[in-house]
Amino acid sequence: MGRDGFTRAATIHSELFAVKNGRTAWDSRTVLMVDEAAMIDTKLMAQVTTFAHAARAKLILVGDDRQLSSIDRGGMFAVLKDRHGAAELSEVRRQTKSDDRRAAELMAEGNFHDALARYEAKGGIKWTRTQEEAQAALVRKWAADTKADPSKTRFVFAYTNDDVDKINHAIRNVRQERGELGEDHDFATSRGKEAFAAGDRIQIVGTDKQRGLLNGHAGTITNIEDTIIHMQLDGRAARAIAFDAKEFKAFRHGYAGTIYKGQGRTLDQTYLYHSEHWRAAASYVALTRHRDTAEVFVARNTAPDLKELARQMARVDNRKAASHYFQAGDSKSGEAASQSAARTGLERAGSEPDSFEADLAEAERAAAMQELSERRDREGPATDGRSIEGVTKRSRDRGGGRSL
C-alpha cells in the first residue's frame, strides 16, 4: 500500500502497538483504511473498532468475505457488512481475458460449475489418472512455460504444506538440470534440512522485524556467503535484504505455496494442484490471481469429472462469527437473519444511529468470550465467580484484550 501512494502504511499489529504506547494518535481527522479486512480475527477487529470509535476516526474496511478468512476465530467483517451495507466493486480488473473475468464473476456468485466449464472449454483443466501424474503434468507444464518465456511471474498453488514441498523440490530439480542455479548450500530450516543456491526462489514464512523480514516476503537469492543469504524481494522496489540462516530459519523454496501466500498477489500465470482438500474460498482466490492464464491439474481418481470437481471446489467452510446467526431483538436466526440484514443493512444504518455502538459492544463481547475460553483451556473451569461481564470490562479497559 505504501508503494501505491498511501502516506503511511503499517500492519494492524504494529499500528495498534504504536497507538497503545503513545507513539501515534488517531483523531477525528484520521482515516483508517484496512485492507483484506475479512482476514482479521475477532480480537483484532474489536481493538481496531474500539480505538477508531474512541478517537472518532473514520474506519474503512476493504475486503471480500468470499475469500480466505482469519485463521483464528473471526467473521466480523461479514457481520458488519451485512448489518450496515457496503459499497461493492463489481468490475473485474486483474484478468486480461474476458472469459477469465466472467469465470471470476461466476465463482464470486458461487457458480463454480459454469466457471470451471469455461476453463475446460479452452483446455485450462488438465486431467490425469492419479495425483502423482497430476503433479508430474504440472511440473512439465511449468518447465515448458518458463523455457518459452522466463520473464513472466508464475506461482503454483497447493492446499497442503506436504504438497507444496513436493512441488518445490520437483521444480527445483528442473532448474538444476537446466544449470540455472549456483552451488548448493545446506541449511537447517523450520521445515527441516534444505539445499539453497543462488538463483533459487525463496519465500519467508516467519517475521523478524529487526532483520526486515516479514511473513509472506518472496524473492530470488542473489548470493550465499557462508550462512548469509542475500535475496532480492519481488515488487517494483526490488529491495535487497540479507539474513543469517543460522539465526533465522523460517524460510522455504518459493516456487509453490499454500493459498495464504497468494491472497492479494497478482501474477502472470498460475497453476492449481487440485486435491481432495480444496474449498470454495481457497479455490476462488487461487483462480483469480492471474493476469494471463490459470490452469488446474486434476486426478480423475480424486475428481472423476467436471461436476464432481466443481462440487469439491465449491465446498464451504462455514466459519462465521456467532453473531452472524443472531440479531438482538430479531426472532430470526441462521442464514435467514443474515439475508435479512443484507437486505436492510443500509436502511438500518441510517435509521438506527446507535447500531454501530451495539455492534461494537458485540465485537468486544465476542473477543471477551474468546479470551475467557482460552483462559479456561489454560487454567480449567473458573471457580471464583468470574463472569463474562468482568472479562468484557477488562477487555475494554485495555483495548480489546490483546497485548501487541
CSV table of C-alpha atoms in Angstrom, one decimal:
chain,number,residue,atom,x,y,z
A,1,MET,CA,0.0,0.0,0.0
A,2,GLY,CA,2.9,2.3,0.7
A,3,ARG,CA,4.1,1.8,-2.9
A,4,ASP,CA,0.6,2.6,-4.2
A,5,GLY,CA,0.7,6.1,-2.8
A,6,PHE,CA,-0.6,5.9,0.8
A,7,THR,CA,1.2,8.4,3.1
A,8,ARG,CA,1.7,5.8,5.8
A,9,ALA,CA,1.2,2.0,5.7
A,10,ALA,CA,1.6,-0.4,8.5
A,11,THR,CA,0.4,-3.8,9.7
A,12,ILE,CA,-2.5,-3.8,12.1
A,13,HIS,CA,-0.4,-5.2,15.0
A,14,SER,CA,2.3,-2.5,14.6
A,15,GLU,CA,-0.2,0.3,14.3
A,16,LEU,CA,-2.1,-0.8,17.4
A,17,PHE,CA,1.1,-1.2,19.3
A,18,ALA,CA,2.0,2.4,18.4
A,19,VAL,CA,-1.4,3.7,19.5
A,20,LYS,CA,-1.3,1.9,22.8
A,21,ASN,CA,2.2,3.1,23.6
A,22,GLY,CA,1.5,6.7,22.6
A,23,ARG,CA,3.8,6.6,19.6
A,24,THR,CA,1.0,7.7,17.3
A,25,ALA,CA,-2.5,9.1,17.9
A,26,TRP,CA,-5.8,8.9,16.0
A,27,ASP,CA,-8.3,11.7,16.0
A,28,SER,CA,-11.4,12.9,14.1
A,29,ARG,CA,-9.3,13.8,11.1
A,30,THR,CA,-7.8,10.3,10.8
A,31,VAL,CA,-8.8,8.0,8.0
A,32,LEU,CA,-8.0,4.3,8.6
A,33,MET,CA,-8.2,2.0,5.6
A,34,VAL,CA,-7.8,-1.7,6.5
A,35,ASP,CA,-7.1,-3.9,3.5
A,36,GLU,CA,-8.0,-7.6,3.5
A,37,ALA,CA,-10.3,-6.9,6.4
A,38,ALA,CA,-12.1,-10.3,6.0
A,39,MET,CA,-8.9,-11.9,7.3
A,40,ILE,CA,-8.9,-10.1,10.6
A,41,ASP,CA,-9.8,-12.2,13.6
A,42,THR,CA,-12.4,-11.1,16.2
A,43,LYS,CA,-9.9,-9.8,18.8
A,44,LEU,CA,-8.1,-7.5,16.3
A,45,MET,CA,-11.4,-6.3,14.9
A,46,ALA,CA,-12.6,-5.4,18.3
A,47,GLN,CA,-9.4,-3.4,19.1
A,48,VAL,CA,-9.4,-1.6,15.8
A,49,THR,CA,-13.1,-0.6,16.0
A,50,THR,CA,-12.7,0.3,19.7
A,51,PHE,CA,-9.8,2.7,19.2
A,52,ALA,CA,-11.3,4.2,16.0
A,53,HIS,CA,-14.6,4.8,17.7
A,54,ALA,CA,-12.9,6.4,20.8
A,55,ALA,CA,-10.9,8.7,18.5
A,56,ARG,CA,-13.9,9.4,16.2
A,57,ALA,CA,-11.7,8.4,13.3
A,58,LYS,CA,-13.1,7.2,10.0
A,59,LEU,CA,-12.7,3.5,9.5
A,60,ILE,CA,-12.9,1.9,6.1
A,61,LEU,CA,-12.8,-1.9,5.9
A,62,VAL,CA,-11.9,-3.3,2.5
A,63,GLY,CA,-12.2,-7.0,1.8
A,64,ASP,CA,-14.1,-9.9,0.4
A,65,ASP,CA,-15.8,-12.4,2.7
A,66,ARG,CA,-15.9,-14.9,-0.1
A,67,GLN,CA,-12.1,-15.2,0.1
A,68,LEU,CA,-9.9,-16.5,2.9
A,69,SER,CA,-11.0,-15.8,6.4
A,70,SER,CA,-8.8,-15.4,9.5
A,71,ILE,CA,-7.0,-18.4,10.9
A,72,ASP,CA,-8.2,-17.6,14.4
A,73,ARG,CA,-11.9,-17.1,15.2
A,74,GLY,CA,-13.3,-14.3,13.1
A,75,GLY,CA,-16.1,-13.4,10.7
A,76,MET,CA,-16.9,-10.0,12.0
A,77,PHE,CA,-16.2,-8.3,8.6
A,78,ALA,CA,-19.1,-10.2,7.1
A,79,VAL,CA,-21.4,-9.3,10.1
A,80,LEU,CA,-20.6,-5.6,9.8
A,81,LYS,CA,-21.1,-5.7,6.0
A,82,ASP,CA,-24.5,-7.4,6.3
A,83,ARG,CA,-25.6,-5.2,9.2
A,84,HIS,CA,-24.7,-1.8,7.7
A,85,GLY,CA,-24.3,-2.4,4.0
A,86,ALA,CA,-21.3,-1.8,1.8
A,87,ALA,CA,-20.1,-0.3,-1.4
A,88,GLU,CA,-19.2,-3.1,-3.9
A,89,LEU,CA,-16.7,-3.2,-6.7
A,90,SER,CA,-18.2,-5.4,-9.3
A,91,GLU,CA,-15.8,-4.9,-12.3
A,92,VAL,CA,-13.0,-7.5,-12.5
A,93,ARG,CA,-9.8,-5.8,-13.5
A,94,ARG,CA,-7.0,-8.3,-12.8
A,95,GLN,CA,-7.7,-10.8,-15.6
A,96,THR,CA,-6.9,-9.6,-19.2
A,97,LYS,CA,-9.2,-12.0,-21.0
A,98,SER,CA,-13.0,-11.5,-21.0
A,99,ASP,CA,-13.8,-15.3,-20.4
A,100,ASP,CA,-11.5,-15.3,-17.3
A,101,ARG,CA,-13.2,-12.2,-16.0
A,102,ARG,CA,-16.6,-13.8,-16.4
A,103,ALA,CA,-15.3,-17.0,-14.7
A,104,ALA,CA,-14.2,-14.9,-11.7
A,105,GLU,CA,-17.7,-13.3,-11.6
A,106,LEU,CA,-19.3,-16.7,-11.7
A,107,MET,CA,-17.1,-18.0,-8.8
A,108,ALA,CA,-18.0,-14.9,-6.8
A,109,GLU,CA,-21.6,-15.8,-7.2
A,110,GLY,CA,-20.9,-19.4,-6.1
A,111,ASN,CA,-21.3,-20.9,-9.5
A,112,PHE,CA,-18.1,-23.0,-9.8
A,113,HIS,CA,-19.5,-25.4,-12.3
A,114,ASP,CA,-20.0,-22.8,-15.0
A,115,ALA,CA,-16.8,-21.1,-14.1
A,116,LEU,CA,-14.8,-24.3,-14.5
A,117,ALA,CA,-16.6,-25.2,-17.7
A,118,ARG,CA,-15.1,-22.0,-19.2
A,119,TYR,CA,-11.6,-23.3,-18.2
A,120,GLU,CA,-12.4,-26.8,-19.5
A,121,ALA,CA,-13.6,-25.4,-22.9
A,122,LYS,CA,-10.2,-23.7,-23.6
A,123,GLY,CA,-8.1,-26.6,-22.2
A,124,GLY,CA,-7.3,-25.0,-18.8
A,125,ILE,CA,-8.1,-28.1,-16.9
A,126,LYS,CA,-5.5,-30.9,-17.3
A,127,TRP,CA,-6.9,-34.4,-16.4
A,128,THR,CA,-4.7,-37.3,-15.3
A,129,ARG,CA,-5.4,-40.6,-13.7
A,130,THR,CA,-3.6,-40.2,-10.3
A,131,GLN,CA,-2.4,-37.4,-8.0
A,132,GLU,CA,1.2,-38.3,-8.9
A,133,GLU,CA,0.5,-38.0,-12.6
A,134,ALA,CA,-1.3,-34.6,-12.0
A,135,GLN,CA,1.8,-33.3,-10.1
A,136,ALA,CA,4.2,-34.5,-12.8
A,137,ALA,CA,2.0,-32.9,-15.5
A,138,LEU,CA,2.0,-29.6,-13.6
A,139,VAL,CA,5.8,-29.6,-13.3
A,140,ARG,CA,6.2,-30.4,-17.0
A,141,LYS,CA,3.9,-27.5,-18.0
A,142,TRP,CA,5.7,-25.2,-15.6
A,143,ALA,CA,9.0,-26.2,-17.2
A,144,ALA,CA,7.7,-25.7,-20.8
A,145,ASP,CA,6.2,-22.3,-19.9
A,146,THR,CA,9.3,-21.0,-18.2
A,147,LYS,CA,11.5,-22.2,-21.0
A,148,ALA,CA,9.3,-20.4,-23.6
A,149,ASP,CA,9.1,-17.1,-21.6
A,150,PRO,CA,11.2,-16.9,-18.4
A,151,SER,CA,10.3,-13.2,-17.9
A,152,LYS,CA,6.7,-13.9,-16.7
A,153,THR,CA,5.8,-14.2,-13.0
A,154,ARG,CA,4.5,-17.6,-12.0
A,155,PHE,CA,3.3,-19.5,-8.9
A,156,VAL,CA,1.9,-22.9,-8.1
A,157,PHE,CA,-0.9,-23.2,-5.5
A,158,ALA,CA,-1.3,-26.3,-3.5
A,159,TYR,CA,-3.5,-26.9,-0.5
A,160,THR,CA,-1.2,-28.7,2.0
A,161,ASN,CA,2.4,-28.0,3.0
A,162,ASP,CA,3.4,-31.5,2.1
A,163,ASP,CA,2.2,-31.0,-1.5
A,164,VAL,CA,4.0,-27.6,-1.5
A,165,ASP,CA,7.3,-29.3,-0.5
A,166,LYS,CA,7.0,-32.0,-3.2
A,167,ILE,CA,6.3,-29.5,-5.9
A,168,ASN,CA,9.0,-27.1,-4.8
A,169,HIS,CA,11.5,-30.0,-4.9
A,170,ALA,CA,10.4,-31.2,-8.3
A,171,ILE,CA,10.5,-27.7,-9.9
A,172,ARG,CA,13.9,-27.0,-8.3
A,173,ASN,CA,15.2,-30.2,-9.9
A,174,VAL,CA,14.1,-28.9,-13.3
A,175,ARG,CA,16.1,-25.7,-12.7
A,176,GLN,CA,19.2,-27.6,-11.5
A,177,GLU,CA,19.1,-29.8,-14.6
A,178,ARG,CA,19.0,-26.7,-16.8
A,179,GLY,CA,22.0,-25.2,-15.0
A,180,GLU,CA,20.1,-22.2,-13.7
A,181,LEU,CA,21.2,-22.5,-10.1
A,182,GLY,CA,24.5,-22.0,-8.3
A,183,GLU,CA,26.3,-24.2,-5.9
A,184,ASP,CA,24.1,-25.9,-3.2
A,185,HIS,CA,24.3,-24.8,0.4
A,186,ASP,CA,22.5,-26.9,3.0
A,187,PHE,CA,20.6,-25.1,5.8
A,188,ALA,CA,18.5,-26.2,8.7
A,189,THR,CA,15.2,-24.5,8.2
A,190,SER,CA,12.0,-24.6,10.2
A,191,ARG,CA,10.8,-27.4,8.0
A,192,GLY,CA,14.0,-29.4,8.1
A,193,LYS,CA,17.3,-29.5,6.2
A,194,GLU,CA,17.1,-28.0,2.7
A,195,ALA,CA,19.5,-27.0,-0.1
A,196,PHE,CA,19.5,-23.5,-1.5
A,197,ALA,CA,21.6,-21.8,-4.2
A,198,ALA,CA,22.0,-18.5,-5.9
A,199,GLY,CA,19.1,-18.2,-8.4
A,200,ASP,CA,16.6,-20.1,-6.2
A,201,ARG,CA,13.2,-18.7,-5.5
A,202,ILE,CA,12.7,-18.2,-1.7
A,203,GLN,CA,9.8,-17.2,0.5
A,204,ILE,CA,9.9,-16.0,4.1
A,205,VAL,CA,7.4,-17.9,6.4
A,206,GLY,CA,8.1,-16.0,9.6
A,207,THR,CA,8.7,-12.5,10.9
A,208,ASP,CA,11.7,-10.8,12.3
A,209,LYS,CA,11.3,-7.0,12.1
A,210,GLN,CA,14.8,-6.2,13.2
A,211,ARG,CA,16.1,-8.0,10.2
A,212,GLY,CA,13.4,-6.6,7.9
A,213,LEU,CA,11.9,-10.0,7.3
A,214,LEU,CA,8.1,-10.3,7.1
A,215,ASN,CA,6.0,-13.4,6.7
A,216,GLY,CA,4.9,-13.6,3.0
A,217,HIS,CA,8.0,-11.9,1.6
A,218,ALA,CA,9.2,-13.6,-1.6
A,219,GLY,CA,12.1,-13.1,-3.9
A,220,THR,CA,15.2,-14.5,-5.6
A,221,ILE,CA,18.5,-15.5,-3.9
A,222,THR,CA,21.3,-13.4,-5.4
A,223,ASN,CA,24.2,-14.7,-3.4
A,224,ILE,CA,25.1,-17.0,-0.5
A,225,GLU,CA,28.2,-16.3,1.7
A,226,ASP,CA,28.7,-18.9,4.3
A,227,THR,CA,25.4,-18.8,6.3
A,228,ILE,CA,24.4,-15.4,5.0
A,229,ILE,CA,21.6,-15.5,2.3
A,230,HIS,CA,21.3,-12.4,0.1
A,231,MET,CA,17.9,-12.0,-1.7
A,232,GLN,CA,16.1,-9.5,-3.9
A,233,LEU,CA,12.5,-9.1,-2.9
A,234,ASP,CA,9.7,-9.1,-5.5
A,235,GLY,CA,7.9,-5.9,-6.3
A,236,ARG,CA,8.6,-2.7,-8.1
A,237,ALA,CA,11.2,-1.6,-5.5
A,238,ALA,CA,13.1,-4.8,-5.8
A,239,ARG,CA,14.6,-4.2,-2.4
A,240,ALA,CA,17.8,-6.2,-1.4
A,241,ILE,CA,18.0,-7.8,2.0
A,242,ALA,CA,20.2,-10.4,3.7
A,243,PHE,CA,19.8,-12.6,6.8
A,244,ASP,CA,21.9,-15.2,8.7
A,245,ALA,CA,20.3,-18.6,8.2
A,246,LYS,CA,21.9,-19.8,11.5
A,247,GLU,CA,19.7,-17.3,13.4
A,248,PHE,CA,16.6,-17.0,11.2
A,249,LYS,CA,15.2,-20.4,10.0
A,250,ALA,CA,11.7,-19.5,8.8
A,251,PHE,CA,12.2,-19.7,5.0
A,252,ARG,CA,11.5,-22.2,2.3
A,253,HIS,CA,11.7,-22.6,-1.5
A,254,GLY,CA,9.3,-20.2,-3.3
A,255,TYR,CA,8.1,-21.9,-6.5
A,256,ALA,CA,4.9,-23.2,-4.9
A,257,GLY,CA,3.0,-22.3,-1.8
A,258,THR,CA,-0.3,-22.6,0.0
A,259,ILE,CA,-3.2,-20.3,-0.9
A,260,TYR,CA,-2.5,-18.0,2.1
A,261,LYS,CA,0.7,-16.9,0.3
A,262,GLY,CA,-1.4,-15.9,-2.7
A,263,GLN,CA,-4.2,-13.7,-1.4
A,264,GLY,CA,-3.5,-10.1,-2.6
A,265,ARG,CA,-0.9,-11.1,-5.2
A,266,THR,CA,-1.1,-10.6,-9.0
A,267,LEU,CA,0.8,-13.0,-11.3
A,268,ASP,CA,1.1,-13.6,-15.0
A,269,GLN,CA,0.5,-17.3,-14.8
A,270,THR,CA,-0.8,-19.6,-12.0
A,271,TYR,CA,-1.1,-23.4,-11.6
A,272,LEU,CA,-3.5,-25.0,-9.2
A,273,TYR,CA,-2.7,-28.5,-8.0
A,274,HIS,CA,-6.1,-30.0,-7.1
A,275,SER,CA,-6.6,-32.4,-4.2
A,276,GLU,CA,-9.5,-33.5,-2.0
A,277,HIS,CA,-8.8,-30.7,0.4
A,278,TRP,CA,-9.8,-27.7,-1.7
A,279,ARG,CA,-12.7,-25.4,-0.5
A,280,ALA,CA,-14.6,-22.5,-2.1
A,281,ALA,CA,-12.6,-19.6,-0.6
A,282,ALA,CA,-9.2,-21.1,-1.5
A,283,SER,CA,-10.4,-22.1,-5.0
A,284,TYR,CA,-11.8,-18.6,-5.6
A,285,VAL,CA,-8.5,-17.0,-4.6
A,286,ALA,CA,-6.3,-19.4,-6.5
A,287,LEU,CA,-8.2,-19.0,-9.7
A,288,THR,CA,-8.3,-15.2,-9.6
A,289,ARG,CA,-4.6,-14.3,-9.0
A,290,HIS,CA,-3.6,-14.4,-12.7
A,291,ARG,CA,-3.4,-11.8,-15.4
A,292,ASP,CA,-3.0,-14.1,-18.4
A,293,THR,CA,-3.6,-17.8,-17.6
A,294,ALA,CA,-4.6,-20.1,-14.8
A,295,GLU,CA,-4.5,-23.9,-15.2
A,296,VAL,CA,-5.9,-26.6,-12.9
A,297,PHE,CA,-4.3,-30.1,-12.7
A,298,VAL,CA,-6.8,-32.8,-11.6
A,299,ALA,CA,-6.5,-36.5,-11.0
A,300,ARG,CA,-9.6,-38.4,-12.0
A,301,ASN,CA,-9.3,-40.8,-9.1
A,302,THR,CA,-9.9,-37.7,-6.9
A,303,ALA,CA,-12.5,-35.9,-9.1
A,304,PRO,CA,-13.7,-38.1,-12.0
A,305,ASP,CA,-15.5,-35.4,-14.0
A,306,LEU,CA,-16.2,-31.7,-14.1
A,307,LYS,CA,-19.4,-31.9,-12.0
A,308,GLU,CA,-17.5,-33.6,-9.1
A,309,LEU,CA,-14.6,-31.2,-9.5
A,310,ALA,CA,-17.0,-28.2,-9.2
A,311,ARG,CA,-18.7,-29.8,-6.1
A,312,GLN,CA,-15.3,-30.3,-4.4
A,313,MET,CA,-14.0,-26.8,-5.2
A,314,ALA,CA,-17.3,-25.2,-4.1
A,315,ARG,CA,-17.4,-26.7,-0.6
A,316,VAL,CA,-17.8,-24.1,2.1
A,317,ASP,CA,-16.0,-23.8,5.4
A,318,ASN,CA,-18.8,-22.1,7.3
A,319,ARG,CA,-16.6,-20.4,9.9
A,320,LYS,CA,-18.8,-17.4,10.7
A,321,ALA,CA,-19.0,-15.3,13.8
A,322,ALA,CA,-21.6,-16.4,16.3
A,323,SER,CA,-23.3,-13.0,15.9
A,324,HIS,CA,-23.9,-13.8,12.2
A,325,TYR,CA,-26.6,-16.2,13.4
A,326,PHE,CA,-28.4,-13.9,15.8
A,327,GLN,CA,-29.5,-10.3,15.9
A,328,ALA,CA,-30.7,-8.7,19.1
A,329,GLY,CA,-34.4,-8.1,19.0
A,330,ASP,CA,-35.0,-10.3,16.0
A,331,SER,CA,-36.7,-13.7,16.2
A,332,LYS,CA,-34.9,-14.8,13.1
A,333,SER,CA,-31.6,-16.8,13.2
A,334,GLY,CA,-29.2,-18.5,10.9
A,335,GLU,CA,-28.9,-17.7,7.3
A,336,ALA,CA,-32.4,-16.1,7.3
A,337,ALA,CA,-31.2,-13.4,9.7
A,338,SER,CA,-28.0,-12.8,7.6
A,339,GLN,CA,-30.0,-12.4,4.4
A,340,SER,CA,-32.4,-10.1,6.1
A,341,ALA,CA,-29.5,-8.0,7.4
A,342,ALA,CA,-28.0,-7.9,3.9
A,343,ARG,CA,-31.3,-6.5,2.5
A,344,THR,CA,-31.9,-3.9,5.2
A,345,GLY,CA,-28.4,-3.0,6.3
A,346,LEU,CA,-28.3,0.4,4.6
A,347,GLU,CA,-31.7,1.4,6.0
A,348,ARG,CA,-30.9,0.3,9.5
A,349,ALA,CA,-27.6,2.1,9.5
A,350,GLY,CA,-29.4,5.3,8.6
A,351,SER,CA,-32.4,4.9,11.0
A,352,GLU,CA,-30.5,3.4,14.0
A,353,PRO,CA,-27.7,5.7,14.8
A,354,ASP,CA,-26.7,3.6,17.8
A,355,SER,CA,-26.4,0.4,15.8
A,356,PHE,CA,-22.6,0.8,15.5
A,357,GLU,CA,-22.3,1.0,19.3
A,358,ALA,CA,-24.3,-2.1,19.6
A,359,ASP,CA,-22.2,-4.0,17.1
A,360,LEU,CA,-19.0,-2.6,18.7
A,361,ALA,CA,-20.2,-3.9,22.1
A,362,GLU,CA,-21.0,-7.3,20.5
A,363,ALA,CA,-17.5,-7.5,18.9
A,364,GLU,CA,-15.9,-6.7,22.3
A,365,ARG,CA,-18.1,-9.3,24.0
A,366,ALA,CA,-17.1,-11.9,21.4
A,367,ALA,CA,-13.5,-11.1,22.0
A,368,ALA,CA,-14.0,-11.4,25.7
A,369,MET,CA,-15.8,-14.7,25.3
A,370,GLN,CA,-12.8,-16.0,23.3
A,371,GLU,CA,-10.4,-14.7,26.0
A,372,LEU,CA,-12.4,-16.5,28.7
A,373,SER,CA,-12.5,-19.7,26.7
A,374,GLU,CA,-8.7,-19.6,26.2
A,375,ARG,CA,-8.2,-18.9,29.9
A,376,ARG,CA,-10.4,-21.9,30.9
A,377,ASP,CA,-8.3,-24.1,28.5
A,378,ARG,CA,-5.2,-23.0,30.3
A,379,GLU,CA,-6.5,-22.9,33.9
A,380,GLY,CA,-9.5,-25.1,34.0
A,381,PRO,CA,-13.1,-24.1,34.9
A,382,ALA,CA,-13.4,-20.8,36.9
A,383,THR,CA,-14.4,-21.3,40.5
A,384,ASP,CA,-14.1,-17.7,41.8
A,385,GLY,CA,-17.3,-16.4,40.3
A,386,ARG,CA,-15.7,-14.7,37.3
A,387,SER,CA,-18.2,-13.7,34.7
A,388,ILE,CA,-18.1,-12.7,31.1
A,389,GLU,CA,-19.1,-9.2,32.1
A,390,GLY,CA,-16.0,-8.9,34.2
A,391,VAL,CA,-13.8,-10.1,31.3
A,392,THR,CA,-15.6,-7.7,28.9
A,393,LYS,CA,-14.8,-4.7,31.2
A,394,ARG,CA,-11.2,-5.7,31.4
A,395,SER,CA,-11.1,-6.1,27.6
A,396,ARG,CA,-12.4,-2.6,27.1
A,397,ASP,CA,-10.0,-1.2,29.6
A,398,ARG,CA,-7.0,-2.4,27.6
A,399,GLY,CA,-8.4,-2.0,24.1
A,400,GLY,CA,-9.9,-5.4,23.4
A,401,GLY,CA,-7.7,-7.7,25.4
A,402,ARG,CA,-4.7,-8.1,23.1
A,403,SER,CA,-1.2,-7.1,24.0
A,404,LEU,CA,0.9,-6.4,21.0
